[in-house]
Amino acid sequence: MADRKVRVRFAPSPTGPLHIGGVRTALYNYLFARQHGGDLVLRIEDTDSSRFVPGAEDYILEAFRWLGIQFDEGVGVGGPHGPYRQSERRDVYKQYVRQLLDAGRAYVAFDTPEELNARREATPNFQYDARTRGSMRNSLTLGAQETERLVREGAQYVVRFKVEPGEEIHVDDMIRGDVKVLSDILDDKVLYKSADELPTYHLANIVDDHLMEITHVIRGEEWLPSAPLHVLLYHALGWAGTMPRFAHLPLLLKPDGKGKLSKRDGDRLGFPVFPLEWHDPKTGAVSSGYRESGYLPQAVVNFLALLGWNPGTDQELLSMDELIAQFDLAKCSKSGARFDYVKGLWFNREYLQHTPDAVLAPEFDRILRQNGIEAPMDRVEAVVGMMKMKKINFVRELWPLCDFFFIAPQTYDREDKFVRKNWKEGTAAEMTELAALLEGVADFSAEGLRAAVDPWCQEGGRKPWNAWRVCLVGTGKGPDMYELAAFLGRGETLERMRRAVAALG
Ligand code: GLU
């Protein structure tokens, strides 16, 4: 076991959009695989056809492409252990169902849903297990001949795992340690259904983990209750020697209050719980996604990585490479991680500031066009560069901060606080003087303007900045004045100054 190559898997069921908790699970698997030079497999667990949702698989692939999480093997990639969709592996599972039946570790049960419901109603807390299986309709009570006859005649049946009571089961969990469970509390889970000739999640999951040579099962805490059964299955199938180690990740908790994070929390507080926007194929309802809401994929990755783990220092901004180097599965917390979406906004703001202007510009260009503005991409990029440091969480927040780059102030509002404070007696004359100076500046770049205007200010003790801002912007916002004037160019700068002087006097 020690010298086996690390192989982990992400095994979503395509039952809808991938929840953000699932994204974190995949990310931790990815970090663990990369850090150990191992493989990450993408397996689609679609044996429950009643819960299948069209489009979900494509959505999953697209989400990871966007996030920069690559799979080494699996659906969409291929590899030597395929097929990687469980619905295409029917025949693989049958022989293991047979093996468990032959070894007496499983049995055939004919109880109909109606019969089971009747039992549940008659017996509070009814569980199909060692205490009750003797009074049900199964191969243990009916005998081999009768069972064979029923199967031959086409009766529907399921195969159940035969859990022996009185056994202490140990789950070796890298986060929670040695988790002990008494087998008496487990029920005889259904492993296979004749109706669709498919195994259930439990059997398919174990068989595939074994055949795909998975060494570590890293998954959400909600799967911890299934783990004792999985351990028993490994033993029953004779695979205990290569049983993967488990790591059950802490739950993601509501941003406020108690309980686990749900889609409703996102709707209530206004943040996405899915990586990409999701269009429900049945209802047509649209759920927001991180991508469409304007998050950068690196910010989402960094934010999620720190929900349940931290590097043990106060470093919060970690690139994917730093995460790979520093991530430590054993140091994940056992208790749930609060989903602090406000912190997610902070991460996005930080990443925006460190993202090249050219990468952000197309998104801002889209927003400009929505506002009826068409500008050459280098102009768009220049504005992003001047303004992205202004503590914005999203590129779209640039528009109200930046409209004046593209649209000259139409009116000058004397009641505006900034205008009132900075437009005084003598201001108009000073602006006219400044305009005359600008007319003669040869180099109208920010540096050229600085070289020409700074000495004029110093020699007269002048402070024209705020009034000049009133002229070019109309109010108290915007970047450095030299950068702004250079961006607007001589003609537009002088025109705006002339109009302000005329309007404000
Ligand atoms: N198919 C399960 C899911 O949807 C996989 C659980 C596991 O990783 O074992 O999450």
Coordinates of C-alpha atoms and ligand atoms in Angstrom, one line a residue:
M1 CA 0.0 0.0 0.0
A2 CA 2.8 2.4 1.0
D3 CA 4.4 2.3 -2.5
R4 CA 1.2 2.6 -4.5
K5 CA 0.9 5.7 -6.6
V6 CA -1.5 8.2 -5.2
R7 CA -4.8 8.1 -7.0
V8 CA -7.9 10.0 -6.0
R9 CA -11.2 10.6 -7.6
F10 CA -14.0 13.1 -7.7
A11 CA -17.3 11.2 -8.2
P12 CA -20.3 13.5 -8.7
S13 CA -23.8 12.3 -9.5
P14 CA -25.2 14.3 -12.3
T15 CA -28.4 15.2 -10.4
G16 CA -28.2 19.0 -11.1
P17 CA -25.7 21.8 -10.9
L18 CA -22.5 21.1 -8.8
H19 CA -22.9 22.7 -5.4
I20 CA -20.1 24.9 -4.2
G21 CA -19.3 22.3 -1.5
G22 CA -18.7 19.7 -4.3
V23 CA -16.3 22.2 -5.9
R24 CA -14.3 22.4 -2.7
T25 CA -14.2 18.5 -2.5
A26 CA -12.9 18.4 -6.0
L27 CA -10.3 21.1 -5.3
Y28 CA -9.0 19.3 -2.2
N29 CA -8.7 16.1 -4.3
Y30 CA -6.8 18.1 -7.0
L31 CA -4.4 19.7 -4.5
F32 CA -3.7 16.3 -2.9
A33 CA -3.1 14.6 -6.2
R34 CA -0.8 17.3 -7.5
Q35 CA 1.1 17.5 -4.2
H36 CA 1.8 13.7 -4.3
G37 CA 2.5 13.5 -8.1
G38 CA -0.6 11.4 -8.3
D39 CA -3.7 11.1 -10.5
L40 CA -7.1 12.7 -10.2
V41 CA -10.0 10.8 -11.8
L42 CA -13.4 12.2 -12.8
R43 CA -16.0 9.5 -12.4
I44 CA -19.7 10.1 -13.1
E45 CA -21.9 8.2 -10.7
D46 CA -25.1 8.0 -12.6
T47 CA -26.6 4.6 -11.5
D48 CA -29.7 6.3 -10.1
S49 CA -31.6 7.0 -13.3
S50 CA -34.5 8.6 -11.5
R51 CA -32.3 11.5 -10.4
F52 CA -30.5 12.0 -13.7
V53 CA -30.6 15.6 -15.0
P54 CA -29.7 16.3 -18.6
G55 CA -26.9 18.8 -18.9
A56 CA -25.5 18.2 -15.5
E57 CA -22.4 16.4 -16.8
D58 CA -21.5 19.1 -19.2
Y59 CA -22.0 21.7 -16.5
I60 CA -19.5 19.8 -14.3
L61 CA -16.9 19.7 -17.0
E62 CA -17.3 23.3 -17.9
A63 CA -17.1 24.4 -14.2
F64 CA -13.7 22.7 -13.7
R65 CA -12.4 24.0 -17.0
W66 CA -13.3 27.5 -15.8
L67 CA -11.7 26.9 -12.3
G68 CA -8.5 25.5 -13.7
I69 CA -8.9 22.1 -12.1
Q70 CA -7.7 19.5 -14.5
F71 CA -8.4 15.8 -14.3
D72 CA -5.8 13.2 -15.4
E73 CA -8.3 10.5 -16.2
G74 CA -12.0 10.1 -16.5
V75 CA -15.1 11.5 -18.3
G76 CA -14.0 14.0 -20.9
V77 CA -10.4 12.9 -20.7
G78 CA -10.3 9.1 -21.2
G79 CA -7.8 6.8 -19.7
P80 CA -7.0 3.1 -19.1
H81 CA -9.7 2.4 -16.4
G82 CA -12.7 3.5 -18.5
P83 CA -15.5 3.7 -19.1
Y84 CA -15.8 6.3 -16.4
R85 CA -19.6 6.7 -16.4
Q86 CA -21.1 4.1 -14.1
S87 CA -24.2 3.6 -16.4
E88 CA -21.7 2.3 -19.0
R89 CA -20.2 -0.3 -16.6
R90 CA -23.3 -2.4 -15.8
D91 CA -21.6 -5.6 -16.8
V92 CA -18.6 -4.9 -14.5
Y93 CA -20.7 -4.8 -11.4
K94 CA -22.7 -8.0 -12.0
Q95 CA -19.9 -10.4 -11.3
Y96 CA -19.3 -8.8 -7.9
V97 CA -23.0 -9.1 -7.0
R98 CA -22.6 -12.8 -7.9
Q99 CA -19.5 -13.1 -5.8
L100 CA -21.2 -11.6 -2.7
L101 CA -24.2 -13.9 -3.2
D102 CA -22.1 -17.0 -3.7
A103 CA -20.1 -16.2 -0.6
G104 CA -23.2 -15.7 1.5
R105 CA -22.4 -12.0 2.1
A106 CA -25.5 -10.9 0.3
Y107 CA -29.0 -12.2 -0.3
V108 CA -31.9 -11.7 -2.7
A109 CA -35.0 -9.9 -1.4
F110 CA -38.4 -9.8 -3.0
D111 CA -40.2 -7.4 -0.6
T112 CA -42.3 -4.9 -2.7
P113 CA -42.3 -1.2 -1.9
E114 CA -45.8 -1.7 -0.6
E115 CA -44.7 -4.5 1.7
L116 CA -41.8 -2.4 3.0
N117 CA -44.0 0.6 3.6
A118 CA -46.5 -1.5 5.5
R119 CA -43.7 -2.8 7.7
R120 CA -42.4 0.7 8.3
E121 CA -45.8 1.9 9.4
A122 CA -46.4 -1.1 11.7
T123 CA -42.9 -1.0 13.3
P124 CA -41.5 2.4 14.4
N125 CA -37.8 2.8 13.4
F126 CA -38.1 -0.3 11.2
Q127 CA -34.7 -1.3 9.8
Y128 CA -34.0 -4.2 7.4
D129 CA -31.3 -6.0 9.4
A130 CA -30.3 -9.1 11.3
R131 CA -33.2 -8.7 13.7
T132 CA -35.9 -8.3 11.0
R133 CA -34.6 -10.0 7.9
G134 CA -35.9 -13.4 9.2
S135 CA -39.5 -12.1 8.9
M136 CA -39.2 -10.7 5.4
R137 CA -39.5 -12.2 1.9
N138 CA -36.0 -13.0 0.9
S139 CA -33.8 -15.9 -0.1
L140 CA -32.9 -16.5 3.6
T141 CA -36.5 -17.1 4.5
L142 CA -37.8 -18.6 1.2
G143 CA -34.9 -21.0 0.6
A144 CA -32.8 -21.5 -2.5
Q145 CA -35.3 -23.4 -4.7
E146 CA -38.1 -20.9 -4.2
T147 CA -35.8 -18.0 -4.8
E148 CA -34.6 -19.5 -8.0
R149 CA -38.1 -20.1 -9.2
L150 CA -39.2 -16.6 -8.5
V151 CA -36.1 -15.1 -10.3
R152 CA -36.7 -17.5 -13.2
E153 CA -40.3 -16.3 -13.5
G154 CA -39.2 -12.7 -13.6
A155 CA -40.1 -11.5 -10.2
Q156 CA -38.4 -8.2 -9.4
Y157 CA -35.8 -8.4 -6.6
V158 CA -33.0 -6.5 -5.0
V159 CA -29.8 -7.8 -3.6
R160 CA -29.0 -6.8 0.0
F161 CA -25.8 -6.8 1.9
K162 CA -25.9 -9.1 4.9
V163 CA -24.5 -7.1 7.8
E164 CA -23.4 -9.4 10.7
P165 CA -24.2 -7.9 14.1
G166 CA -21.7 -7.6 16.9
E167 CA -18.8 -6.4 14.8
E168 CA -16.7 -3.3 15.5
I169 CA -16.0 -1.5 12.3
H170 CA -13.0 0.9 12.0
V171 CA -12.9 3.7 9.5
D172 CA -9.4 5.0 9.1
D173 CA -10.0 8.7 8.5
M174 CA -7.1 11.0 7.9
I175 CA -9.0 13.9 9.4
R176 CA -11.1 12.3 12.1
G177 CA -8.8 9.5 13.1
D178 CA -10.0 6.0 13.9
V179 CA -13.8 6.2 13.6
K180 CA -15.4 3.2 15.4
V181 CA -19.0 2.0 14.6
L182 CA -20.8 -1.1 15.8
S183 CA -22.3 -3.1 12.9
D184 CA -25.6 -3.5 14.8
I185 CA -26.7 0.0 13.8
L186 CA -26.3 -0.6 10.1
D187 CA -29.1 -1.9 7.9
D188 CA -28.8 -4.4 5.1
K189 CA -28.4 -1.9 2.3
V190 CA -29.6 -2.6 -1.2
L191 CA -26.6 -3.2 -3.5
Y192 CA -28.3 -4.1 -6.7
K193 CA -31.8 -3.8 -8.3
S194 CA -33.1 -6.2 -10.9
A195 CA -35.5 -3.6 -12.2
D196 CA -32.8 -1.6 -14.0
E197 CA -30.0 -4.2 -13.7
L198 CA -27.9 -1.6 -12.0
P199 CA -26.0 -1.6 -8.7
T200 CA -26.7 1.1 -6.2
Y201 CA -24.3 3.9 -5.3
H202 CA -22.6 1.8 -2.5
L203 CA -21.6 -1.2 -4.6
A204 CA -20.7 0.8 -7.7
N205 CA -18.6 3.2 -5.7
I206 CA -16.6 0.5 -4.0
V207 CA -16.1 -1.7 -7.1
D208 CA -14.9 1.4 -9.1
D209 CA -12.6 2.7 -6.4
H210 CA -11.0 -0.7 -6.3
L211 CA -10.8 -1.3 -10.1
M212 CA -9.6 2.3 -10.6
E213 CA -6.9 1.7 -8.0
I214 CA -8.0 4.6 -5.8
T215 CA -5.7 5.1 -2.8
H216 CA -7.5 7.9 -1.0
V217 CA -11.2 8.7 -0.8
I218 CA -11.6 12.4 -0.1
R219 CA -15.3 13.5 0.1
G220 CA -17.8 15.5 2.0
E221 CA -18.8 14.7 5.6
E222 CA -22.3 13.7 4.4
W223 CA -20.7 10.4 3.2
L224 CA -19.2 9.5 6.6
P225 CA -22.3 7.5 7.6
S226 CA -21.8 5.3 4.5
A227 CA -18.1 4.6 5.3
P228 CA -18.6 1.7 7.7
L229 CA -20.7 -0.1 5.1
H230 CA -18.0 0.6 2.5
V231 CA -15.3 -0.8 4.8
L232 CA -17.4 -4.0 5.3
L233 CA -17.8 -4.3 1.5
Y234 CA -14.1 -4.1 1.0
H235 CA -13.6 -6.9 3.4
A236 CA -16.4 -9.0 1.9
L237 CA -15.0 -8.6 -1.6
G238 CA -11.5 -9.6 -0.4
W239 CA -10.0 -6.2 -1.1
A240 CA -9.2 -5.1 2.5
G241 CA -5.5 -5.1 1.6
T242 CA -5.9 -2.3 -0.9
M243 CA -8.7 -0.4 0.9
P244 CA -8.3 3.4 0.3
R245 CA -7.7 5.7 3.2
F246 CA -10.7 8.0 3.9
A247 CA -10.9 11.7 4.5
H248 CA -14.3 13.2 5.2
L249 CA -14.2 16.9 4.8
P250 CA -15.9 19.3 7.2
L251 CA -19.4 20.6 6.2
L252 CA -19.8 24.0 4.8
L253 CA -22.1 25.9 7.3
K254 CA -24.5 28.8 6.8
P255 CA -22.9 32.3 6.9
D256 CA -25.2 33.0 9.8
G257 CA -27.1 30.8 12.2
K258 CA -26.9 27.1 12.5
G259 CA -26.9 24.3 10.0
K260 CA -25.4 23.5 6.7
L261 CA -25.1 25.9 3.7
S262 CA -28.1 25.7 1.4
K263 CA -29.2 27.3 -1.9
R264 CA -31.7 29.2 0.1
D265 CA -29.0 31.0 2.1
G266 CA -27.5 32.2 -1.2
D267 CA -30.9 33.5 -2.4
R268 CA -31.6 35.1 1.0
L269 CA -28.2 36.8 1.4
G270 CA -27.4 37.4 -2.3
F271 CA -24.5 35.1 -3.2
P272 CA -24.2 32.2 -5.6
V273 CA -23.9 28.6 -4.3
F274 CA -23.0 27.2 -7.8
P275 CA -19.8 27.8 -9.8
L276 CA -21.6 28.6 -13.0
E277 CA -25.1 29.9 -13.7
W278 CA -27.6 27.0 -13.9
H279 CA -30.7 26.8 -16.1
D280 CA -33.0 24.2 -14.7
P281 CA -34.0 22.1 -17.8
K282 CA -37.4 21.3 -16.2
T283 CA -38.6 24.5 -14.6
G284 CA -36.5 27.0 -16.6
A285 CA -35.5 28.6 -13.3
V286 CA -32.0 30.3 -13.4
S287 CA -29.6 30.0 -10.4
S288 CA -26.7 32.4 -10.3
G289 CA -23.1 31.3 -10.6
Y290 CA -19.8 32.6 -9.5
R291 CA -18.6 33.0 -13.0
E292 CA -21.6 35.1 -14.3
S293 CA -21.6 37.1 -11.1
G294 CA -18.1 38.4 -11.9
Y295 CA -15.8 36.4 -9.7
L296 CA -12.4 35.5 -11.0
P297 CA -11.7 31.7 -10.9
Q298 CA -8.5 32.1 -8.9
A299 CA -10.4 34.1 -6.2
V300 CA -13.0 31.3 -6.0
V301 CA -10.3 28.6 -5.7
N302 CA -8.4 30.6 -3.0
F303 CA -11.6 31.3 -1.1
L304 CA -12.8 27.7 -1.2
A305 CA -9.3 26.3 -0.3
L306 CA -9.5 28.1 3.0
L307 CA -12.9 26.8 4.0
G308 CA -11.9 23.9 6.3
W309 CA -8.1 24.2 6.0
N310 CA -5.5 27.0 6.5
P311 CA -1.7 27.0 6.0
G312 CA -1.1 27.7 9.7
T313 CA 0.3 31.2 9.0
D314 CA -1.6 34.4 8.4
Q315 CA -1.1 34.2 4.6
E316 CA -4.5 34.3 3.0
L317 CA -3.7 34.9 -0.7
L318 CA -2.3 31.7 -2.1
S319 CA -1.9 30.8 -5.8
M320 CA -2.8 27.4 -7.0
D321 CA 0.9 26.4 -6.9
E322 CA 1.2 27.7 -3.3
L323 CA -1.9 25.8 -2.3
I324 CA -0.5 22.6 -3.9
A325 CA 2.8 23.0 -1.9
Q326 CA 1.2 23.9 1.4
F327 CA -2.1 22.0 1.5
D328 CA -2.3 19.3 4.2
L329 CA -5.2 17.0 4.4
A330 CA -4.4 15.9 7.9
K331 CA -4.7 19.5 9.1
C332 CA -8.3 20.0 7.8
S333 CA -10.7 20.8 10.6
K334 CA -13.2 18.3 11.9
S335 CA -15.8 20.9 12.6
G336 CA -17.8 22.7 9.9
A337 CA -16.5 25.7 8.1
R338 CA -18.7 28.8 8.1
F339 CA -19.3 30.0 4.5
D340 CA -18.2 33.6 4.9
Y341 CA -19.3 34.9 1.5
V342 CA -18.2 38.4 2.5
K343 CA -14.7 37.0 2.7
G344 CA -15.3 35.7 -0.8
L345 CA -15.9 39.3 -2.0
W346 CA -12.7 40.4 -0.3
F347 CA -10.8 37.6 -2.2
N348 CA -12.3 38.8 -5.5
R349 CA -11.3 42.4 -4.8
E350 CA -7.7 41.3 -4.0
Y351 CA -7.5 39.2 -7.2
L352 CA -8.9 41.9 -9.3
Q353 CA -6.1 44.2 -8.3
H354 CA -3.5 41.6 -9.2
T355 CA -5.1 40.6 -12.5
P356 CA -3.5 42.1 -15.7
D357 CA -5.6 45.0 -17.2
A358 CA -5.8 43.2 -20.5
V359 CA -7.5 40.2 -18.8
L360 CA -10.1 42.4 -17.2
A361 CA -10.7 44.7 -20.1
P362 CA -13.0 42.5 -22.2
E363 CA -15.5 42.2 -19.3
F364 CA -15.5 45.9 -18.8
D365 CA -15.9 46.4 -22.6
R366 CA -19.0 44.3 -22.4
I367 CA -20.4 46.5 -19.7
L368 CA -19.5 49.7 -21.6
R369 CA -21.4 48.4 -24.6
Q370 CA -24.4 47.7 -22.5
N371 CA -24.2 51.4 -21.6
G372 CA -23.9 52.4 -25.2
I373 CA -20.2 53.1 -25.3
E374 CA -17.9 51.7 -27.9
A375 CA -14.2 52.4 -27.3
P376 CA -11.0 50.9 -28.6
M377 CA -9.7 48.1 -26.4
D378 CA -6.5 49.9 -25.5
R379 CA -8.7 52.8 -24.1
V380 CA -10.8 50.3 -22.1
E381 CA -7.7 48.7 -20.8
A382 CA -6.2 52.1 -19.7
V383 CA -9.3 52.9 -17.7
V384 CA -9.3 49.5 -16.0
G385 CA -5.6 50.1 -15.1
M386 CA -6.3 53.5 -13.6
M387 CA -9.4 52.4 -11.6
K388 CA -9.1 48.8 -10.6
M389 CA -7.4 49.8 -7.3
K390 CA -10.5 51.7 -6.1
K391 CA -11.7 48.9 -3.8
I392 CA -14.1 47.4 -6.3
N393 CA -15.3 43.8 -5.8
F394 CA -16.4 43.3 -9.4
V395 CA -15.4 44.7 -12.8
R396 CA -19.0 45.8 -13.3
E397 CA -18.6 48.2 -10.3
L398 CA -16.2 50.2 -12.5
W399 CA -19.0 51.6 -14.6
P400 CA -20.5 54.2 -12.1
L401 CA -16.9 55.1 -11.1
C402 CA -15.7 55.5 -14.7
D403 CA -18.5 56.9 -16.8
F404 CA -16.8 60.3 -17.1
F405 CA -13.9 58.8 -19.0
F406 CA -16.2 58.2 -21.9
I407 CA -19.0 60.8 -21.3
A408 CA -18.2 64.5 -20.6
P409 CA -20.2 66.0 -17.6
Q410 CA -23.4 67.3 -19.2
T411 CA -24.2 69.8 -16.5
Y412 CA -22.2 71.2 -13.6
D413 CA -24.1 71.0 -10.3
R414 CA -23.4 73.8 -8.0
E415 CA -25.2 72.0 -5.2
D416 CA -22.8 69.0 -5.4
K417 CA -20.9 69.1 -2.1
F418 CA -17.5 68.6 -3.9
V419 CA -18.3 71.4 -6.4
R420 CA -19.5 73.8 -3.6
K421 CA -16.4 73.2 -1.6
N422 CA -13.9 73.6 -4.4
W423 CA -15.3 76.1 -6.8
K424 CA -14.8 79.5 -5.2
E425 CA -14.2 83.1 -6.3
G426 CA -11.2 83.2 -8.5
T427 CA -11.4 79.5 -9.5
A428 CA -12.7 80.3 -12.9
A429 CA -9.7 82.6 -13.6
E430 CA -7.3 80.0 -12.3
M431 CA -8.8 77.4 -14.6
T432 CA -8.5 79.7 -17.5
E433 CA -4.9 80.2 -16.7
L434 CA -4.3 76.5 -16.4
A435 CA -6.1 75.9 -19.7
A436 CA -3.7 78.4 -21.4
L437 CA -0.7 76.6 -19.9
L438 CA -2.1 73.2 -21.1
E439 CA -2.5 74.6 -24.6
G440 CA 1.2 75.0 -24.9
V441 CA 2.4 71.7 -23.3
A442 CA 4.2 69.7 -26.0
D443 CA 4.1 66.3 -24.4
F444 CA 0.5 65.6 -23.3
S445 CA 1.3 62.4 -21.4
A446 CA 0.9 62.1 -17.7
E447 CA 4.6 62.6 -17.2
G448 CA 4.7 65.5 -19.6
L449 CA 1.8 67.2 -17.9
R450 CA 3.4 66.7 -14.5
A451 CA 6.6 68.3 -15.7
A452 CA 4.8 71.3 -17.0
V453 CA 2.1 71.9 -14.4
D454 CA 3.9 71.0 -11.1
P455 CA 6.3 74.0 -11.4
W456 CA 3.4 76.4 -12.1
C457 CA 1.6 75.2 -8.9
Q458 CA 4.7 75.5 -6.8
E459 CA 5.7 78.9 -8.0
G460 CA 2.3 80.4 -7.2
G461 CA 1.4 78.2 -4.2
R462 CA -1.5 77.0 -6.3
K463 CA -3.6 73.9 -5.6
P464 CA -5.8 73.6 -8.7
W465 CA -6.5 69.8 -8.3
N466 CA -10.0 69.7 -7.0
A467 CA -11.3 72.5 -9.2
W468 CA -9.6 70.8 -12.2
R469 CA -11.4 67.6 -11.2
V470 CA -14.7 69.5 -11.1
C471 CA -14.0 70.5 -14.7
L472 CA -13.1 67.1 -16.1
V473 CA -15.3 64.8 -13.9
G474 CA -18.1 67.0 -12.6
T475 CA -17.6 65.8 -9.1
G476 CA -15.1 64.3 -6.6
K477 CA -14.2 60.9 -8.1
G478 CA -11.7 59.6 -10.6
P479 CA -8.0 58.9 -10.8
D480 CA -4.9 61.1 -10.7
M481 CA -5.6 64.3 -12.7
Y482 CA -2.5 64.0 -14.9
E483 CA -3.5 60.4 -15.9
L484 CA -7.0 61.5 -16.5
A485 CA -6.1 64.6 -18.7
A486 CA -3.6 62.5 -20.6
F487 CA -6.3 59.9 -21.3
L488 CA -8.8 62.5 -22.4
G489 CA -6.2 64.3 -24.6
R490 CA -5.7 68.0 -25.1
G491 CA -8.8 68.7 -27.1
E492 CA -11.3 67.1 -24.7
T493 CA -9.5 68.3 -21.6
L494 CA -9.6 72.0 -22.8
E495 CA -13.2 71.6 -24.0
R496 CA -14.4 70.3 -20.6
M497 CA -12.5 73.1 -18.8
R498 CA -14.1 75.8 -21.0
R499 CA -17.6 74.4 -20.5
A500 CA -17.1 74.3 -16.7
V501 CA -15.9 77.8 -16.5
A502 CA -18.8 78.9 -18.6
A503 CA -21.3 77.1 -16.5
L504 CA -19.9 77.8 -13.0
G505 CA -18.5 81.2 -13.7
Ligands
GLU1 N1 -21.6 10.1 -6.1 C1 -21.3 10.6 -4.8 C2 -21.6 12.1 -4.8 O1 -22.5 12.5 -5.5 C3 -19.9 10.3 -4.4 C4 -19.6 10.2 -3.0 C5 -18.2 9.7 -2.9 O2 -17.2 10.4 -3.2 O3 -18.0 8.5 -2.5 O4 -21.1 12.9 -4.1

